């Protein structure tokens, strides 16, 4: 852009004025312009190492005071005026300070969080890891009586303090509790602790004996409590242990809890509603696979660290009763827990992309379980500790959460073995017919199924290559489907049909659970009930596996197969060229449909499909378009090319 002579002159004089003004600022710096120095803090410094104890001397030219925002106020003036008012046995807690204490039944511990401890340290921004100010400023700015009385001046720090009142997030976890007096006592849970909170100056010792109108009592729920309150004055709170009947409990064992007040967020929290946070995929007699919901919304989102951990516990064991929402209690007493304390051997974790949209889940493979047992699995996220915070400014302290338990069980016998981590059938993660003698672990068994599915796939691929896929739409076999649709449909069908989803033979009969291989003996040499043999052993659908290789190579003994969903077959017939000859059995055809395919009933796991799991709310990854098709049907056999 060209400037006219007049404009150029104006621009020149404006620039000159600005430069003059800057020169003035440099020569005569105004005394209040402290904020400008913030940028000088080298962000990589270890703040704690740089900090030093503040002396009481007041010196305007004094050294610059650099400290972490997490310090506790220890100003002589200030301490005496505030704490002097509280009862003697009140413990002052700072922001994000972990208070761990024993508590005998019937005893109450009282704490105070000083409103002034927020205002005197308030940096307003979690990304600012240190404050820089002259010592004198601290002394001058000490609020004498809480936030309300503070003078408004023009310094930037005070302006920040005037912003909306902060909230105090109080959370606590029970870590220990009285044990049952006898192992037989399994029905009564230990009584819960109670949190009392008071912001009234009249009630500085909240608890069971104080006036109920001046305080709020919140009993712990399964060993955890959350309470928040605005910090416009000092907050008094106490944790009180109930009286415990020595008839039912060993009262020599005290309660033990961790209490954390925080101005950022709850240090410990728990989720109150059960909504499929942890999903049981499948299990065999000694292991189970559980997964989270999708953690990402798009396939290109990358999760670099495993966000969650898992606790698992036998439902017959009472040790975690009363502490199921307590991260601390579960860390101490859950039978299976994958913490960094060396107890993680039974859990293998990983991230897995799956589903049509390639979204990420976290998965937990839990081993070392007892057969024929019922378990609960509890998903949790560990709170971020203050020591971790310095390395990673993005995460603030706390944020621990415990989700609602998911129940799962293990199979009674060893006929089925859980496999996962196949290459072609990447969504196949369930128990399959196995043989503990020939295939001692899931890895070896998975290799067999991998080899088989890969062989079938390469045969299919050879045939598909003879189909005009890449030609003009006139020559294509279908306007609606292309070869990629056919490949996907075949893969889904093959993985569900060639790798049967297995249940032990003793599993009670239900719809779409098909007996297989009943003529063979069990591993211990016995055979199935003679009545059954007489009725069914002459039928191929009962006396063998659908995939004959399984009977030859694995020799699993009798088992039951959860049939694949019929929609997988319909989708295949619709998506692939008619010349490939795929057909599906007619529903109602004698021993065709009923022994080959199942149907989705509601949201239950009534038939097998890629990605199927024990979804609580019936969320299904099956696409609805496959249902309700009755046009394309004929008897169908395993594709052997
Ligand atoms: C617990 O028992 C003692 C003595 O029996 C009694 O004084 C106290 O009030 C009881 N506390 C509660 C919270 O019930
Ligand atoms: C995914 O989207 C939902 C709703 O839009 C949102 O609440 C959630 O935070 C998003 N999750 C992630 C990981 O971005
Ligand atoms: C999913 O992601 C994997 C690897 O990240 C990629 O190989 C695959 O093609 C993706 N699938 C889809 C459907 O986007
Ligand atoms: C398995 O059973 C034994 C004996 O009943 C029991 O001691 C053990 O705690 C159980 N382990 C698990 C993980 O359920
Ligand atoms: C903090 O988050 C920003 C973006 O949200 C990212 O660019 C940066 O790398 C993160 N820093 C750390 C230490 O994780
Ligand atoms: C899954 O298989 C890959 C190689 O195919 C292997 O590197 C990885 O360790 C396996 N994962 C598990 C959990 O076994
Ligand atoms: C699984 O079994 C095979 C032998 O079939 C053995 O070589 C391998 O080490 C076993 N793997 C594990 C993890 O036990
Ligand atoms: C894979 O399967 C084919 C036949 O299906 C068999 O001949 C071959 O030996 C198998 N390979 C392995 C490594 O099991
Ligand atoms: C043999 O094994 C089957 C299935 O595992 C079981 O039902 C049966 O009770 C066993 N019989 C004996 C005598 O152990
Ligand atoms: C075999 O099963 C039938 C019915 O399923 C039952 O009536 C019969 O008692 C069983 N026989 C034996 C020996 O268990
Ligand atoms: C299984 O059934 C087929 C056909 O129904 C029959 O030919 C075969 O002999 C049976 N096998 C056994 C072991 O009973
Ligand atoms: C197949 O199952 C359906 C529904 O369960 C039933 O009505 C039908 O009689 C069965 N057909 C045969 C041949 O068993």
XYZ file of N, CA, C and O in Angstrom, residues 23 57 60 97 107 121 146 217 286 308 317 343 358 393 467 496 532:
68
model
N 10.981 5.212 25.769
C 12.225 5.687 26.366
C 11.955 6.211 27.764
O 12.672 5.919 28.730
N 12.510 -9.390 57.751
C 12.935 -8.008 57.518
C 12.143 -7.420 56.354
O 11.805 -8.112 55.405
N 12.498 -2.576 50.945
C 11.943 -2.301 49.613
C 12.859 -2.782 48.513
O 12.417 -3.226 47.470
N -2.964 -30.294 50.350
C -2.143 -30.982 51.350
C -2.832 -32.293 51.733
O -4.001 -32.312 52.113
N -14.125 -41.152 67.647
C -13.251 -39.973 67.743
C -13.474 -39.066 66.534
O -13.844 -39.522 65.455
N -1.801 -16.494 48.119
C -0.962 -17.233 47.191
C -1.548 -17.257 45.783
O -0.968 -17.805 44.876
N -9.780 -11.790 56.043
C -10.471 -12.475 54.949
C -10.598 -11.635 53.703
O -10.176 -10.492 53.654
N -23.394 -32.300 57.543
C -22.816 -33.625 57.761
C -22.982 -34.459 56.495
O -24.073 -34.545 55.939
N -9.567 -68.933 33.931
C -8.569 -68.289 34.775
C -8.212 -66.868 34.400
O -7.375 -66.246 35.046
N -6.014 -45.243 32.710
C -6.719 -45.882 33.814
C -5.963 -47.088 34.360
O -5.072 -47.629 33.716
N -15.257 -62.270 48.840
C -14.318 -61.750 49.824
C -14.801 -60.384 50.312
O -15.150 -59.514 49.511
N 2.593 -55.117 42.368
C 1.488 -56.068 42.433
C 0.798 -56.194 41.086
O -0.291 -56.723 40.994
N -12.340 -46.675 14.146
C -10.955 -46.778 14.582
C -10.696 -45.954 15.842
O -9.704 -45.245 15.932
N 3.082 -29.419 33.574
C 2.230 -28.313 33.988
C 0.795 -28.464 33.517
O -0.088 -27.799 34.013
N -12.618 -60.611 -9.828
C -13.865 -59.856 -9.948
C -13.525 -58.436 -10.384
O -12.554 -57.870 -9.897
N -16.023 -64.606 12.751
C -17.023 -65.072 13.700
C -17.360 -66.543 13.505
O -17.767 -67.217 14.447
N -28.287 -87.594 25.898
C -27.936 -86.621 24.869
C -27.276 -87.309 23.680
O -27.578 -87.000 22.525
